[in-house]
Amino acid sequence: MPTATEAVMAGFTSTYLTTLGFTPEAATWVLASHWVGVIAGRLAFGSRVDRAKGRAITIAGLGGAAGVLVFVTASSTTALAVTPFVIGVAIAVVVPTALALGGERYPQSAGTLFGLLLTVAQAAAMIVPGLVGMVAEAASVRVAMSIIVV
């Protein structure tokens, strides 16, 4: 779920980076770049996905997963600093495009569908960060962050 990815990125990017040697200030700026990436991705791609919503969601999800994979395996400080922005750009269109696709497919029940989709998304955004935290305590933050590749 992209909302879970966003929640984990928001909750653990700074911690992850400080465990890898970033200063808290630098880690916070890198986290902020993730949100800039989300905004930039929505602005850049939001109007371009109208004709191929399903394909856009697939490509964005795969791009986000690839970005997270690079993030959790990188040892270069440059890669670690840039990847959260890239992840933000990659996953930016998933949630709004999924909602639009659902609304198009079930226009007679759009309100119910939006409520259901947003509820599931927010539940994932509550559960997955907790899971990541438990894994981080039991193993490591790097292993924990790997969860959001899936």
PDB file of C-alpha atoms in Angstrom:
ATOM      1  CA  MET A   1       0.000   0.000   0.000  1.00  0.00           C
ATOM      2  CA  PRO A   2       1.446   3.348  -0.974  1.00  0.00           C
ATOM      3  CA  THR A   3       0.046   5.039   2.112  1.00  0.00           C
ATOM      4  CA  ALA A   4       1.947   2.540   4.246  1.00  0.00           C
ATOM      5  CA  THR A   5       5.096   3.293   2.258  1.00  0.00           C
ATOM      6  CA  GLU A   6       4.546   7.012   2.811  1.00  0.00           C
ATOM      7  CA  ALA A   7       3.972   6.456   6.539  1.00  0.00           C
ATOM      8  CA  VAL A   8       7.105   4.325   6.907  1.00  0.00           C
ATOM      9  CA  MET A   9       9.172   6.797   4.921  1.00  0.00           C
ATOM     10  CA  ALA A  10       7.861   9.612   7.139  1.00  0.00           C
ATOM     11  CA  GLY A  11       8.451   7.699  10.349  1.00  0.00           C
ATOM     12  CA  PHE A  12      11.745   5.951   9.711  1.00  0.00           C
ATOM     13  CA  THR A  13      13.792   7.777   7.074  1.00  0.00           C
ATOM     14  CA  SER A  14      15.485  10.064   9.584  1.00  0.00           C
ATOM     15  CA  THR A  15      16.147   7.214  12.010  1.00  0.00           C
ATOM     16  CA  TYR A  16      17.412   4.998   9.211  1.00  0.00           C
ATOM     17  CA  LEU A  17      19.796   7.643   7.942  1.00  0.00           C
ATOM     18  CA  THR A  18      21.116   8.586  11.387  1.00  0.00           C
ATOM     19  CA  THR A  19      21.909   4.917  12.066  1.00  0.00           C
ATOM     20  CA  LEU A  20      23.934   4.990   8.845  1.00  0.00           C
ATOM     21  CA  GLY A  21      25.921   8.055   9.928  1.00  0.00           C
ATOM     22  CA  PHE A  22      23.896  11.069   8.756  1.00  0.00           C
ATOM     23  CA  THR A  23      23.528  13.951  11.187  1.00  0.00           C
ATOM     24  CA  PRO A  24      19.976  14.458  12.466  1.00  0.00           C
ATOM     25  CA  GLU A  25      19.798  17.732  10.522  1.00  0.00           C
ATOM     26  CA  ALA A  26      20.924  16.119   7.257  1.00  0.00           C
ATOM     27  CA  ALA A  27      18.557  13.185   7.781  1.00  0.00           C
ATOM     28  CA  THR A  28      15.666  15.601   8.297  1.00  0.00           C
ATOM     29  CA  TRP A  29      16.480  17.437   5.061  1.00  0.00           C
ATOM     30  CA  VAL A  30      16.587  14.128   3.187  1.00  0.00           C
ATOM     31  CA  LEU A  31      13.189  13.236   4.669  1.00  0.00           C
ATOM     32  CA  ALA A  32      11.848  16.612   3.547  1.00  0.00           C
ATOM     33  CA  SER A  33      13.110  15.836   0.047  1.00  0.00           C
ATOM     34  CA  HIS A  34      10.867  12.754   0.027  1.00  0.00           C
ATOM     35  CA  TRP A  35       7.805  14.968   0.475  1.00  0.00           C
ATOM     36  CA  VAL A  36       9.092  17.373  -2.167  1.00  0.00           C
ATOM     37  CA  GLY A  37       9.331  14.328  -4.454  1.00  0.00           C
ATOM     38  CA  VAL A  38       5.730  13.359  -3.715  1.00  0.00           C
ATOM     39  CA  ILE A  39       4.553  16.886  -4.521  1.00  0.00           C
ATOM     40  CA  ALA A  40       6.722  17.094  -7.656  1.00  0.00           C
ATOM     41  CA  GLY A  41       5.516  13.688  -8.851  1.00  0.00           C
ATOM     42  CA  ARG A  42       1.874  14.608  -8.418  1.00  0.00           C
ATOM     43  CA  LEU A  43       2.358  17.892 -10.225  1.00  0.00           C
ATOM     44  CA  ALA A  44       4.407  16.359 -13.041  1.00  0.00           C
ATOM     45  CA  PHE A  45       2.462  13.158 -13.645  1.00  0.00           C
ATOM     46  CA  GLY A  46      -1.034  13.759 -12.262  1.00  0.00           C
ATOM     47  CA  SER A  47      -2.510  14.911 -15.546  1.00  0.00           C
ATOM     48  CA  ARG A  48      -0.552  12.401 -17.635  1.00  0.00           C
ATOM     49  CA  VAL A  49      -2.064   9.225 -16.209  1.00  0.00           C
ATOM     50  CA  ASP A  50      -5.672   9.749 -17.270  1.00  0.00           C
ATOM     51  CA  ARG A  51      -5.614   7.425 -20.279  1.00  0.00           C
ATOM     52  CA  ALA A  52      -3.701   4.539 -18.686  1.00  0.00           C
ATOM     53  CA  LYS A  53      -4.478   4.568 -14.978  1.00  0.00           C
ATOM     54  CA  GLY A  54      -3.889   0.857 -14.337  1.00  0.00           C
ATOM     55  CA  ARG A  55      -0.570   0.940 -16.153  1.00  0.00           C
ATOM     56  CA  ALA A  56       0.454   4.129 -14.324  1.00  0.00           C
ATOM     57  CA  ILE A  57      -0.263   2.512 -10.947  1.00  0.00           C
ATOM     58  CA  THR A  58       1.780  -0.562 -11.892  1.00  0.00           C
ATOM     59  CA  ILE A  59       4.732   1.459 -13.164  1.00  0.00           C
ATOM     60  CA  ALA A  60       4.648   3.792 -10.161  1.00  0.00           C
ATOM     61  CA  GLY A  61       4.458   0.888  -7.713  1.00  0.00           C
ATOM     62  CA  LEU A  62       7.350  -0.923  -9.368  1.00  0.00           C
ATOM     63  CA  GLY A  63       9.355   2.298  -9.484  1.00  0.00           C
ATOM     64  CA  GLY A  64       8.715   2.902  -5.800  1.00  0.00           C
ATOM     65  CA  ALA A  65       9.700  -0.669  -4.910  1.00  0.00           C
ATOM     66  CA  ALA A  66      12.896  -0.347  -6.946  1.00  0.00           C
ATOM     67  CA  GLY A  67      13.667   2.950  -5.223  1.00  0.00           C
ATOM     68  CA  VAL A  68      13.180   1.433  -1.775  1.00  0.00           C
ATOM     69  CA  LEU A  69      15.360  -1.530  -2.758  1.00  0.00           C
ATOM     70  CA  VAL A  70      18.151   0.861  -3.726  1.00  0.00           C
ATOM     71  CA  PHE A  71      17.580   2.821  -0.504  1.00  0.00           C
ATOM     72  CA  VAL A  72      17.941  -0.231   1.744  1.00  0.00           C
ATOM     73  CA  THR A  73      20.947  -1.650  -0.078  1.00  0.00           C
ATOM     74  CA  ALA A  74      22.907   1.526  -0.826  1.00  0.00           C
ATOM     75  CA  SER A  75      26.077   2.334   1.050  1.00  0.00           C
ATOM     76  CA  SER A  76      26.855   5.555  -0.828  1.00  0.00           C
ATOM     77  CA  THR A  77      25.816   8.663   1.081  1.00  0.00           C
ATOM     78  CA  THR A  78      24.824  10.285  -2.218  1.00  0.00           C
ATOM     79  CA  ALA A  79      22.487   7.415  -3.097  1.00  0.00           C
ATOM     80  CA  LEU A  80      21.032   7.445   0.410  1.00  0.00           C
ATOM     81  CA  ALA A  81      20.474  11.197   0.205  1.00  0.00           C
ATOM     82  CA  VAL A  82      18.820  11.181  -3.230  1.00  0.00           C
ATOM     83  CA  THR A  83      16.730   8.018  -3.121  1.00  0.00           C
ATOM     84  CA  PRO A  84      13.937   9.252  -0.799  1.00  0.00           C
ATOM     85  CA  PHE A  85      13.186  12.040  -3.282  1.00  0.00           C
ATOM     86  CA  VAL A  86      13.096   9.489  -6.112  1.00  0.00           C
ATOM     87  CA  ILE A  87      10.802   7.217  -4.095  1.00  0.00           C
ATOM     88  CA  GLY A  88       8.470  10.168  -3.502  1.00  0.00           C
ATOM     89  CA  VAL A  89       8.308  10.970  -7.214  1.00  0.00           C
ATOM     90  CA  ALA A  90       7.741   7.307  -8.068  1.00  0.00           C
ATOM     91  CA  ILE A  91       4.842   6.653  -5.695  1.00  0.00           C
ATOM     92  CA  ALA A  92       3.192  10.056  -5.951  1.00  0.00           C
ATOM     93  CA  VAL A  93       0.450   9.117  -8.385  1.00  0.00           C
ATOM     94  CA  VAL A  94      -0.535   5.750  -6.927  1.00  0.00           C
ATOM     95  CA  VAL A  95      -3.133   6.819  -4.341  1.00  0.00           C
ATOM     96  CA  PRO A  96      -4.899   9.561  -6.330  1.00  0.00           C
ATOM     97  CA  THR A  97      -4.852   7.458  -9.498  1.00  0.00           C
ATOM     98  CA  ALA A  98      -6.234   4.389  -7.698  1.00  0.00           C
ATOM     99  CA  LEU A  99      -9.052   6.503  -6.312  1.00  0.00           C
ATOM    100  CA  ALA A 100      -9.796   7.933  -9.766  1.00  0.00           C
ATOM    101  CA  LEU A 101      -9.733   4.470 -11.336  1.00  0.00           C
ATOM    102  CA  GLY A 102     -12.107   3.124  -8.706  1.00  0.00           C
ATOM    103  CA  GLY A 103     -14.437   6.077  -9.176  1.00  0.00           C
ATOM    104  CA  GLU A 104     -14.516   5.481 -12.932  1.00  0.00           C
ATOM    105  CA  ARG A 105     -15.193   1.772 -12.618  1.00  0.00           C
ATOM    106  CA  TYR A 106     -17.914   2.097  -9.975  1.00  0.00           C
ATOM    107  CA  PRO A 107     -19.439   5.565 -10.424  1.00  0.00           C
ATOM    108  CA  GLN A 108     -22.732   4.514  -8.831  1.00  0.00           C
ATOM    109  CA  SER A 109     -20.908   3.665  -5.578  1.00  0.00           C
ATOM    110  CA  ALA A 110     -18.018   6.122  -5.714  1.00  0.00           C
ATOM    111  CA  GLY A 111     -18.561   7.497  -2.197  1.00  0.00           C
ATOM    112  CA  THR A 112     -18.703   4.043  -0.637  1.00  0.00           C
ATOM    113  CA  LEU A 113     -15.704   2.897  -2.643  1.00  0.00           C
ATOM    114  CA  PHE A 114     -13.618   5.968  -1.728  1.00  0.00           C
ATOM    115  CA  GLY A 115     -14.499   5.465   1.930  1.00  0.00           C
ATOM    116  CA  LEU A 116     -13.499   1.802   1.776  1.00  0.00           C
ATOM    117  CA  LEU A 117     -10.265   2.439  -0.131  1.00  0.00           C
ATOM    118  CA  LEU A 118      -9.222   5.270   2.168  1.00  0.00           C
ATOM    119  CA  THR A 119     -10.046   3.192   5.251  1.00  0.00           C
ATOM    120  CA  VAL A 120      -7.925   0.278   4.048  1.00  0.00           C
ATOM    121  CA  ALA A 121      -5.123   2.653   3.068  1.00  0.00           C
ATOM    122  CA  GLN A 122      -5.142   4.367   6.454  1.00  0.00           C
ATOM    123  CA  ALA A 123      -5.273   1.033   8.289  1.00  0.00           C
ATOM    124  CA  ALA A 124      -2.166  -0.032   6.389  1.00  0.00           C
ATOM    125  CA  ALA A 125      -0.543   3.305   7.224  1.00  0.00           C
ATOM    126  CA  MET A 126      -1.170   2.563  10.914  1.00  0.00           C
ATOM    127  CA  ILE A 127      -0.153  -1.114  10.936  1.00  0.00           C
ATOM    128  CA  VAL A 128       2.935  -1.236   8.701  1.00  0.00           C
ATOM    129  CA  PRO A 129       5.000   1.389  10.588  1.00  0.00           C
ATOM    130  CA  GLY A 130       4.427  -0.570  13.808  1.00  0.00           C
ATOM    131  CA  LEU A 131       5.559  -3.734  12.071  1.00  0.00           C
ATOM    132  CA  VAL A 132       8.634  -1.935  10.759  1.00  0.00           C
ATOM    133  CA  GLY A 133       9.401  -0.723  14.279  1.00  0.00           C
ATOM    134  CA  MET A 134       9.159  -4.244  15.708  1.00  0.00           C
ATOM    135  CA  VAL A 135      11.418  -5.633  12.997  1.00  0.00           C
ATOM    136  CA  ALA A 136      13.889  -2.781  13.546  1.00  0.00           C
ATOM    137  CA  GLU A 137      14.125  -3.664  17.237  1.00  0.00           C
ATOM    138  CA  ALA A 138      14.466  -7.382  16.548  1.00  0.00           C
ATOM    139  CA  ALA A 139      16.852  -7.183  13.583  1.00  0.00           C
ATOM    140  CA  SER A 140      17.935  -3.805  12.225  1.00  0.00           C
ATOM    141  CA  VAL A 141      16.511  -0.678  10.685  1.00  0.00           C
ATOM    142  CA  ARG A 142      17.875  -1.747   7.285  1.00  0.00           C
ATOM    143  CA  VAL A 143      16.008  -5.069   7.445  1.00  0.00           C
ATOM    144  CA  ALA A 144      12.897  -3.264   8.695  1.00  0.00           C
ATOM    145  CA  MET A 145      12.906  -0.743   5.861  1.00  0.00           C
ATOM    146  CA  SER A 146      13.093  -3.658   3.428  1.00  0.00           C
ATOM    147  CA  ILE A 147       9.482  -4.497   4.325  1.00  0.00           C
ATOM    148  CA  ILE A 148       8.195  -1.629   2.214  1.00  0.00           C
ATOM    149  CA  VAL A 149       9.820  -3.021  -0.926  1.00  0.00           C
ATOM    150  CA  VAL A 150       6.886  -5.415  -0.944  1.00  0.00           C
TER     151      VAL A 150
END
